[in-house]
Coordinates of C-alpha atoms and ligand atoms in Angstrom, one line a residue:
M224 CA 8.6 51.9 -66.8
N225 CA 8.5 53.8 -70.0
A226 CA 6.8 52.6 -73.2
A227 CA 9.3 50.6 -75.4
P228 CA 11.1 52.9 -77.8
T229 CA 9.4 52.6 -81.2
P230 CA 12.5 51.0 -82.9
I231 CA 12.3 48.1 -80.4
T232 CA 8.6 47.6 -81.2
D233 CA 9.4 47.8 -84.9
I234 CA 12.0 45.0 -84.6
L235 CA 10.0 42.7 -82.3
G236 CA 6.4 43.5 -83.2
S237 CA 4.0 44.5 -80.4
E238 CA 3.7 40.9 -79.2
G239 CA 7.5 40.9 -78.6
V240 CA 7.4 43.7 -76.1
L241 CA 5.7 43.6 -72.7
T242 CA 3.8 46.6 -71.7
D243 CA 1.5 45.5 -68.8
A244 CA 3.1 46.3 -65.4
A245 CA 2.0 43.0 -64.0
D246 CA 3.6 41.1 -66.8
I247 CA 6.9 43.1 -66.4
E248 CA 7.0 42.7 -62.6
P249 CA 8.6 39.2 -62.5
Y250 CA 11.5 40.4 -64.6
L251 CA 12.5 43.2 -62.2
T252 CA 13.4 41.1 -59.1
D253 CA 15.7 38.1 -58.6
H254 CA 14.8 34.7 -57.2
R255 CA 16.2 35.5 -53.7
G256 CA 14.7 39.0 -53.5
L257 CA 18.1 40.6 -53.1
Y258 CA 17.6 43.2 -55.9
R259 CA 14.9 45.2 -57.4
G260 CA 15.5 47.0 -60.7
R261 CA 13.6 49.0 -63.3
A262 CA 13.5 48.4 -67.1
L263 CA 13.2 50.4 -70.2
T264 CA 11.3 47.4 -71.6
V265 CA 11.1 43.6 -71.5
A266 CA 11.9 42.2 -75.0
L267 CA 10.7 38.8 -76.1
P268 CA 12.2 38.0 -79.5
R269 CA 10.9 35.0 -81.4
S270 CA 13.9 34.5 -83.8
V271 CA 17.7 34.8 -83.7
D272 CA 17.4 37.5 -86.4
Q273 CA 15.3 39.6 -84.0
V274 CA 17.8 39.2 -81.3
S275 CA 20.5 40.3 -83.7
R276 CA 18.6 43.4 -84.8
L277 CA 17.7 44.3 -81.2
L278 CA 21.3 44.1 -80.0
A279 CA 22.6 46.1 -83.0
W280 CA 20.1 48.8 -82.2
C281 CA 20.9 48.8 -78.4
N282 CA 24.6 48.9 -79.3
E283 CA 24.2 51.9 -81.5
N284 CA 22.2 53.7 -78.9
R285 CA 24.3 52.6 -75.9
I286 CA 21.4 50.9 -74.2
G287 CA 22.2 48.1 -71.7
V288 CA 20.8 44.7 -72.3
V289 CA 20.1 42.2 -69.4
P290 CA 19.6 38.6 -70.6
H291 CA 17.0 36.9 -68.4
A292 CA 16.3 33.2 -68.5
G293 CA 14.4 31.2 -65.8
N294 CA 15.3 33.7 -63.1
T295 CA 16.5 31.0 -60.7
S296 CA 19.9 32.6 -60.3
Y297 CA 21.3 33.2 -56.8
C298 CA 23.5 36.2 -57.6
G299 CA 21.2 38.7 -59.2
G300 CA 22.7 38.1 -62.7
A301 CA 19.4 38.5 -64.5
T302 CA 18.0 41.6 -62.8
P303 CA 18.2 45.1 -64.4
D304 CA 19.8 47.9 -62.4
E305 CA 17.7 50.8 -60.9
S306 CA 18.2 53.2 -63.8
G307 CA 15.2 52.2 -65.9
R308 CA 17.5 52.5 -69.0
Q309 CA 18.2 48.8 -69.5
V310 CA 16.3 46.3 -71.8
V311 CA 15.5 43.0 -70.2
L312 CA 15.9 40.3 -72.9
S313 CA 14.0 37.0 -72.4
L314 CA 14.5 34.2 -74.9
K315 CA 11.6 32.2 -73.7
R316 CA 10.0 32.2 -77.1
L317 CA 13.1 30.6 -78.6
N318 CA 12.3 27.3 -77.0
Q319 CA 12.6 24.7 -79.8
V320 CA 14.7 21.6 -79.7
R321 CA 16.0 22.0 -83.3
G322 CA 17.1 18.4 -83.6
I323 CA 18.4 15.2 -82.0
D324 CA 21.0 12.9 -83.4
P325 CA 20.9 9.8 -81.2
L326 CA 23.8 8.2 -83.2
N327 CA 26.0 11.2 -82.5
Y328 CA 24.7 11.4 -79.0
S329 CA 23.9 15.1 -79.5
L330 CA 21.0 17.5 -79.5
I331 CA 20.5 21.1 -80.5
A332 CA 18.4 23.2 -78.2
E333 CA 17.4 26.9 -78.3
A334 CA 18.3 29.0 -75.3
G335 CA 14.7 29.4 -74.1
C336 CA 14.1 25.7 -73.6
I337 CA 13.3 24.7 -70.1
L338 CA 16.0 22.2 -68.8
A339 CA 13.3 19.5 -68.0
D340 CA 12.0 19.7 -71.6
V341 CA 15.5 19.1 -72.9
Q342 CA 15.9 16.1 -70.5
R343 CA 12.5 14.8 -71.8
A344 CA 13.5 15.2 -75.4
A345 CA 16.7 13.3 -74.9
D346 CA 14.8 10.6 -73.0
E347 CA 12.3 10.1 -75.8
A348 CA 15.2 9.5 -78.1
E349 CA 16.5 6.8 -75.6
R350 CA 19.3 9.2 -74.5
L351 CA 20.2 11.1 -71.4
F352 CA 20.9 14.8 -71.0
P353 CA 22.5 14.6 -67.5
L354 CA 22.4 18.2 -66.1
S355 CA 20.2 17.9 -63.1
L356 CA 19.2 20.8 -60.8
G357 CA 16.5 21.4 -58.2
S358 CA 15.2 24.2 -60.5
E359 CA 15.1 22.1 -63.7
G360 CA 11.4 22.6 -64.2
T361 CA 11.9 26.4 -64.5
C362 CA 15.4 27.2 -65.4
Q363 CA 16.3 27.6 -69.1
I364 CA 19.2 26.3 -71.2
G365 CA 20.5 29.8 -71.9
G366 CA 20.8 30.5 -68.2
N367 CA 22.4 27.1 -67.6
L368 CA 25.0 27.9 -70.2
S369 CA 25.6 31.5 -69.2
T370 CA 26.1 30.6 -65.6
N371 CA 27.8 27.3 -66.3
A372 CA 25.3 25.5 -64.0
G373 CA 26.3 22.5 -61.9
G374 CA 23.8 20.5 -59.8
T375 CA 23.7 17.0 -58.6
S376 CA 25.3 14.9 -61.3
V377 CA 28.5 16.9 -61.9
L378 CA 30.6 14.2 -60.3
R379 CA 29.9 11.9 -63.2
Y380 CA 29.0 14.1 -66.2
G381 CA 30.6 17.5 -65.5
M382 CA 29.2 21.0 -65.4
M383 CA 27.2 22.6 -68.2
R384 CA 30.4 23.8 -69.9
D385 CA 31.5 20.1 -70.2
L386 CA 28.2 19.2 -71.9
V387 CA 28.5 21.6 -74.8
L388 CA 29.7 20.8 -78.3
G389 CA 28.8 24.1 -80.1
L390 CA 27.0 27.4 -79.6
E391 CA 25.1 30.0 -81.5
V392 CA 25.7 33.5 -80.0
V393 CA 24.5 37.0 -80.9
L394 CA 27.3 39.5 -80.3
A395 CA 27.0 43.0 -78.9
D396 CA 26.9 44.5 -82.4
G397 CA 24.3 42.1 -83.7
R398 CA 26.7 39.8 -85.5
I399 CA 25.8 36.1 -85.2
L400 CA 28.6 33.6 -84.2
S401 CA 27.6 30.1 -85.1
T402 CA 29.7 27.3 -83.9
L403 CA 26.7 25.0 -83.7
S404 CA 28.6 22.0 -84.9
S405 CA 28.2 18.7 -83.0
L406 CA 31.8 17.7 -83.5
R407 CA 33.7 16.1 -80.6
K408 CA 37.1 16.9 -82.1
D409 CA 37.7 20.4 -83.5
N410 CA 41.1 21.8 -82.8
T411 CA 40.8 24.9 -84.9
G412 CA 42.5 27.6 -82.9
Y413 CA 41.1 29.3 -79.8
D414 CA 38.0 27.8 -78.3
V415 CA 35.9 31.0 -78.6
K416 CA 32.6 29.4 -77.6
A417 CA 34.1 28.5 -74.2
L418 CA 34.2 32.2 -73.2
F419 CA 30.5 32.6 -73.3
M420 CA 29.9 29.9 -70.7
G421 CA 30.1 31.4 -67.2
A422 CA 30.1 34.9 -68.8
E423 CA 26.5 35.5 -67.6
G424 CA 25.6 37.3 -70.8
T425 CA 28.4 39.9 -70.5
L426 CA 30.1 38.8 -73.7
G427 CA 27.2 37.8 -76.0
V428 CA 23.7 36.4 -75.9
I429 CA 23.6 32.6 -76.4
T430 CA 20.6 31.7 -78.6
A431 CA 21.2 27.9 -79.1
A432 CA 23.6 25.1 -78.2
A433 CA 24.6 21.7 -79.4
L434 CA 24.6 19.6 -76.3
K435 CA 26.2 16.2 -75.5
L436 CA 24.0 13.3 -74.7
F437 CA 24.7 10.0 -72.9
S438 CA 23.2 6.6 -72.8
K439 CA 19.8 6.5 -71.1
V440 CA 19.8 5.4 -67.5
R441 CA 18.1 2.0 -67.2
S442 CA 19.2 0.9 -63.7
T443 CA 19.4 3.0 -60.6
A444 CA 20.2 2.4 -56.9
T445 CA 19.9 5.2 -54.3
A446 CA 20.9 5.1 -50.7
F447 CA 20.7 7.4 -47.8
V448 CA 23.6 6.7 -45.5
A449 CA 24.6 7.9 -42.0
V450 CA 28.3 8.5 -41.7
P451 CA 30.4 9.3 -38.6
G452 CA 31.6 12.6 -40.0
V453 CA 32.7 14.5 -43.1
P454 CA 36.1 12.7 -43.3
A455 CA 34.2 9.3 -43.5
A456 CA 31.9 10.8 -46.2
V457 CA 34.9 11.7 -48.4
E458 CA 36.5 8.3 -47.9
L459 CA 33.2 6.6 -48.6
L460 CA 33.0 8.3 -52.0
S461 CA 36.2 6.8 -53.2
V462 CA 35.3 3.4 -51.8
L463 CA 32.0 3.5 -53.7
R464 CA 33.5 4.8 -56.8
E465 CA 35.8 1.8 -56.9
A466 CA 33.1 -0.7 -55.9
S467 CA 30.7 0.6 -58.5
G468 CA 33.1 0.8 -61.5
D469 CA 33.0 4.6 -61.3
R470 CA 29.2 4.7 -61.8
I471 CA 28.4 7.0 -58.9
S472 CA 26.3 9.8 -60.4
S473 CA 25.4 11.7 -57.3
F474 CA 27.0 12.0 -53.8
E475 CA 25.3 14.7 -51.7
L476 CA 26.2 15.6 -48.1
I477 CA 23.3 16.3 -45.8
P478 CA 23.7 17.4 -42.2
R479 CA 21.3 16.7 -39.3
I480 CA 20.0 20.3 -39.5
G481 CA 19.1 19.6 -43.2
I482 CA 16.8 16.9 -42.1
D483 CA 15.4 18.9 -39.2
L484 CA 14.6 21.9 -41.4
T485 CA 13.0 19.9 -44.2
T486 CA 10.9 17.6 -41.9
Q487 CA 9.8 20.8 -40.1
H488 CA 8.9 23.0 -43.1
I489 CA 8.2 20.7 -46.1
P490 CA 5.1 18.6 -46.0
G491 CA 5.7 14.9 -46.6
V492 CA 9.5 14.8 -45.8
R493 CA 10.5 12.3 -43.2
D494 CA 13.9 11.3 -41.7
P495 CA 14.7 8.0 -43.7
L496 CA 16.5 6.5 -40.7
K497 CA 15.2 5.4 -37.3
Q498 CA 18.0 6.9 -35.3
K499 CA 19.3 10.4 -35.4
Y500 CA 22.8 11.0 -36.8
E501 CA 24.8 14.1 -37.5
W502 CA 26.0 13.6 -41.1
H503 CA 24.5 11.8 -44.0
V504 CA 25.2 11.1 -47.7
L505 CA 22.6 10.7 -50.4
C506 CA 24.3 8.6 -53.1
E507 CA 23.1 7.2 -56.4
V508 CA 24.6 4.6 -58.7
T509 CA 23.3 4.4 -62.3
S510 CA 23.9 2.3 -65.4
S511 CA 22.7 2.2 -68.9
R512 CA 22.3 -1.6 -68.6
A513 CA 18.7 -2.7 -67.7
S514 CA 19.8 -6.0 -66.2
E515 CA 22.2 -4.6 -63.6
N516 CA 21.4 -5.3 -59.9
L517 CA 22.8 -2.1 -58.6
S518 CA 20.8 -2.2 -55.3
E519 CA 22.6 -5.4 -54.4
L520 CA 26.0 -3.9 -55.4
L521 CA 25.4 -0.8 -53.4
T522 CA 24.0 -2.8 -50.4
E523 CA 27.1 -5.0 -50.4
A524 CA 29.5 -2.0 -50.7
L525 CA 27.8 -0.2 -47.9
A526 CA 27.9 -3.4 -45.7
E527 CA 31.7 -3.5 -46.2
A528 CA 31.9 0.2 -45.4
F529 CA 29.9 -0.5 -42.2
E530 CA 32.5 -3.1 -41.2
S531 CA 35.3 -0.6 -41.7
G532 CA 33.5 2.1 -39.6
R533 CA 32.8 4.5 -42.5
V534 CA 29.1 3.9 -42.4
L535 CA 26.8 4.0 -39.3
D536 CA 23.5 3.1 -40.9
A537 CA 21.9 3.1 -44.3
V538 CA 18.7 2.6 -46.2
V539 CA 18.6 1.7 -49.9
A540 CA 15.5 2.8 -51.8
Q541 CA 13.3 -0.1 -52.8
N542 CA 11.3 1.6 -55.5
D543 CA 10.9 4.9 -57.4
R544 CA 8.6 6.3 -54.7
E545 CA 11.2 5.8 -52.0
R546 CA 13.9 7.1 -54.3
A547 CA 11.8 10.3 -55.0
A548 CA 11.3 10.8 -51.2
L549 CA 15.1 10.7 -50.6
W550 CA 15.7 13.3 -53.4
K551 CA 12.8 15.4 -52.1
L552 CA 14.6 15.7 -48.8
R553 CA 17.8 16.8 -50.4
E554 CA 16.3 19.1 -53.0
T555 CA 14.0 21.0 -50.6
I556 CA 16.8 22.0 -48.2
P557 CA 17.1 25.5 -49.9
E558 CA 13.3 26.0 -49.7
A559 CA 13.3 24.8 -46.0
Q560 CA 16.1 27.2 -45.3
R561 CA 14.0 30.0 -46.8
L562 CA 10.9 29.1 -44.9
D563 CA 12.9 28.9 -41.7
G564 CA 13.9 32.6 -41.9
A565 CA 17.0 34.7 -42.7
S566 CA 20.0 32.9 -44.2
L567 CA 23.5 33.7 -45.4
K568 CA 24.8 31.6 -48.3
H569 CA 28.3 30.6 -49.4
D570 CA 28.5 28.6 -52.5
I571 CA 32.1 27.3 -52.2
S572 CA 34.2 24.5 -53.6
L573 CA 37.3 22.9 -52.3
P574 CA 39.8 20.2 -53.3
I575 CA 37.9 17.2 -52.0
T576 CA 41.0 16.3 -49.9
S577 CA 40.7 19.6 -47.9
L578 CA 36.9 19.5 -47.6
A579 CA 36.6 17.7 -44.2
Q580 CA 39.3 19.9 -42.6
F581 CA 37.6 23.0 -43.9
V582 CA 34.2 22.0 -42.5
A583 CA 35.9 21.4 -39.1
T584 CA 37.9 24.7 -39.0
A585 CA 35.3 27.0 -40.5
G586 CA 32.5 25.3 -38.6
E587 CA 34.4 25.8 -35.3
W588 CA 35.0 29.5 -36.1
L589 CA 31.3 30.0 -36.7
R590 CA 30.3 28.1 -33.6
V591 CA 32.5 30.4 -31.4
N592 CA 32.0 33.7 -33.3
V593 CA 28.6 33.7 -34.8
P594 CA 26.0 32.7 -32.1
E595 CA 23.3 34.3 -34.2
G596 CA 23.7 31.6 -36.9
R597 CA 23.3 27.9 -37.3
L598 CA 25.5 26.2 -39.9
V599 CA 23.6 24.4 -42.7
A600 CA 26.5 22.9 -44.7
Y601 CA 25.3 20.6 -47.5
G602 CA 25.8 19.9 -51.1
H603 CA 27.6 18.2 -53.9
V604 CA 30.4 16.8 -51.9
G605 CA 31.2 14.4 -54.7
D606 CA 32.6 17.3 -56.8
G607 CA 33.9 19.4 -53.8
N608 CA 31.0 21.9 -53.8
L609 CA 29.5 22.8 -50.5
H610 CA 26.6 25.2 -49.7
F611 CA 28.2 26.5 -46.5
N612 CA 25.1 28.3 -45.4
L613 CA 23.9 29.8 -42.2
N614 CA 20.4 30.2 -40.9
Q615 CA 19.4 32.6 -38.2
A616 CA 19.3 31.0 -34.8
A617 CA 16.0 31.1 -32.8
G618 CA 15.7 34.0 -30.4
T619 CA 18.4 36.2 -32.1
S620 CA 18.0 39.5 -33.9
R621 CA 17.4 39.2 -37.7
E622 CA 19.0 42.6 -38.3
R623 CA 22.1 41.7 -36.3
F624 CA 22.4 38.4 -38.0
L625 CA 22.1 39.8 -41.6
G626 CA 24.2 42.8 -40.5
R627 CA 27.2 40.4 -40.0
D628 CA 27.0 39.2 -43.6
A629 CA 30.1 41.0 -45.0
E630 CA 32.2 40.1 -42.0
I631 CA 31.3 36.4 -42.0
K632 CA 31.7 36.2 -45.8
R633 CA 35.2 37.7 -45.6
V634 CA 36.3 35.1 -43.0
I635 CA 34.7 32.2 -44.8
H636 CA 35.9 33.2 -48.3
D637 CA 39.5 33.9 -46.9
M638 CA 39.5 30.4 -45.4
V639 CA 38.3 29.0 -48.7
R640 CA 41.1 30.7 -50.5
E641 CA 43.7 29.4 -48.0
S642 CA 42.4 25.9 -48.6
G643 CA 42.8 26.3 -52.4
G644 CA 39.1 26.6 -53.1
S645 CA 36.7 28.9 -54.9
F646 CA 34.2 31.5 -53.5
S647 CA 31.8 30.7 -56.3
A648 CA 31.4 27.0 -57.2
E649 CA 28.3 26.8 -59.3
H650 CA 26.1 29.9 -58.7
G651 CA 28.3 32.4 -60.6
I652 CA 29.1 36.0 -59.9
G653 CA 26.2 38.1 -61.1
R654 CA 25.9 41.4 -59.2
L655 CA 26.3 39.8 -55.8
K656 CA 30.0 38.7 -56.0
V657 CA 31.6 41.3 -58.3
A658 CA 33.7 42.6 -55.3
E659 CA 34.6 39.1 -54.3
L660 CA 35.9 38.4 -57.8
E661 CA 38.0 41.6 -57.6
R662 CA 39.4 40.4 -54.3
Y663 CA 40.1 36.8 -55.1
A664 CA 41.0 36.7 -58.8
S665 CA 44.6 37.4 -59.5
P666 CA 45.5 40.8 -61.2
V667 CA 46.6 38.9 -64.3
E668 CA 43.3 37.0 -64.5
L669 CA 41.2 40.2 -63.9
D670 CA 43.2 42.0 -66.5
L671 CA 42.6 39.3 -69.1
M672 CA 38.9 39.2 -68.2
R673 CA 38.6 43.0 -68.7
S674 CA 40.5 42.8 -72.1
V675 CA 38.1 40.0 -73.2
K676 CA 35.1 42.1 -72.1
H677 CA 36.4 45.1 -74.0
A678 CA 37.1 43.1 -77.1
F679 CA 33.6 41.5 -77.2
D680 CA 31.6 44.5 -75.9
P681 CA 33.5 47.7 -76.4
N682 CA 30.4 49.9 -75.6
G683 CA 29.7 47.9 -72.4
I684 CA 26.0 47.2 -73.3
L685 CA 25.9 43.6 -72.3
N686 CA 24.6 42.9 -68.8
P687 CA 26.5 46.0 -67.4
G688 CA 27.7 45.7 -63.8
K689 CA 27.6 41.9 -63.7
V690 CA 30.7 39.8 -63.3
L691 CA 33.0 42.9 -63.9
R692 CA 32.3 46.6 -63.2
Ligands
2HG23 C1 21.3 23.3 -54.2 O1 22.3 22.6 -54.4 C2 21.3 24.7 -54.9 O2 20.3 22.9 -53.7 C3 20.9 25.8 -53.9 O3 22.5 24.9 -55.5 C4 21.9 25.9 -52.8 O4 20.4 27.4 -51.5 C5 21.6 27.0 -51.7 O5 22.5 27.5 -51.1
ZN24 ZN1 23.9 23.3 -55.4

């Protein structure tokens, strides 16, 4: 780590540049520990103007800039390379909610806001900001926007991209693009702002966003349901969507091994059901009406599904404590996977109609061909997104298991493509999946992406080597 070049300190002031090695350390590795980089400096601007001047200087001097938000990414998108020539740019000091307009159901938040703080601000204004992720207490809005984050309520409310009305972005040359309007209708040519979402900081640095709000949730019913298999889970979703008037907000698939791993590794997690089953669904119905008896509605719909053989057993949470316990089981599966040992992850999505067949075929391939791994397939089945992960099986070699990563990934991702799915549903591309994007995107699509990159960042200073290379 070198001392920050003087112009950077001139732009940001000494408090806007980290110098202590211990302070810099967290910015050099990713959440999963896949990458470790070096940095020229870590920049902490406190205004959009400072971001603009910093980027203009980096652009003139051909210095790479790596935007870094809550560092909860799974693909190494926020980690600098090993050259020590890149500036890590954190917007954590741009963390104000600039305004809330409850009548317009909108809010303007700066990129460094923690997601949970935005949810809270909306709640205090009797509104809902619906993006919901396991990492919501740490991740930042800028990262959510740049990676087009998903999570557990996409089924009802969409991904981050769907929740945006306008953006403020600093371009590679320091110009500021402001489309921070909170309009719902604005057909004025190309939707330029849409390009920055999912671009992972390779086209510009998002500094603020106008976000959509919804009516605050005042009634909730949550159930943990054992189902005979994945086909029944998919059918149950449409049954419950109809029965609830399309008010299912979450529908998460949880396999037996998800319960085994969490009860083993996470204190306080218990199997909610008395008997052991292979497949489960955690589903939630919500309404903005306080007087709704959603528990009764859900219980009745599940009883009917039991009669038709789509449900084997179920428990409906009786209070907030029980509801929180069910969510804890689901949300700690990744942590339980980590505590259990080595894992291989595939963040895939499929047309929901092909999902059950995919789990059967790919699951069988793994069972026969990968004795070193145990399938841990869980996730947001309501929107077709599965975390088709593997954990190392007991008594096998860690090196051999991890050494098969590329081969297994190829088979799984090829199967995903054959089923009409995506090899990156909600975790993005980052550095990890650049080669996958090259393999699975069509030449036309790749060509267009490269043209866009060149138009927005001709000197290639923005998050170099991420998404495209
Ligand atoms: C989740 O849904 C996250 O819990 C993490 O997207 C998934 O660890 C994973 O593979
Ligand atoms: Zn997920």
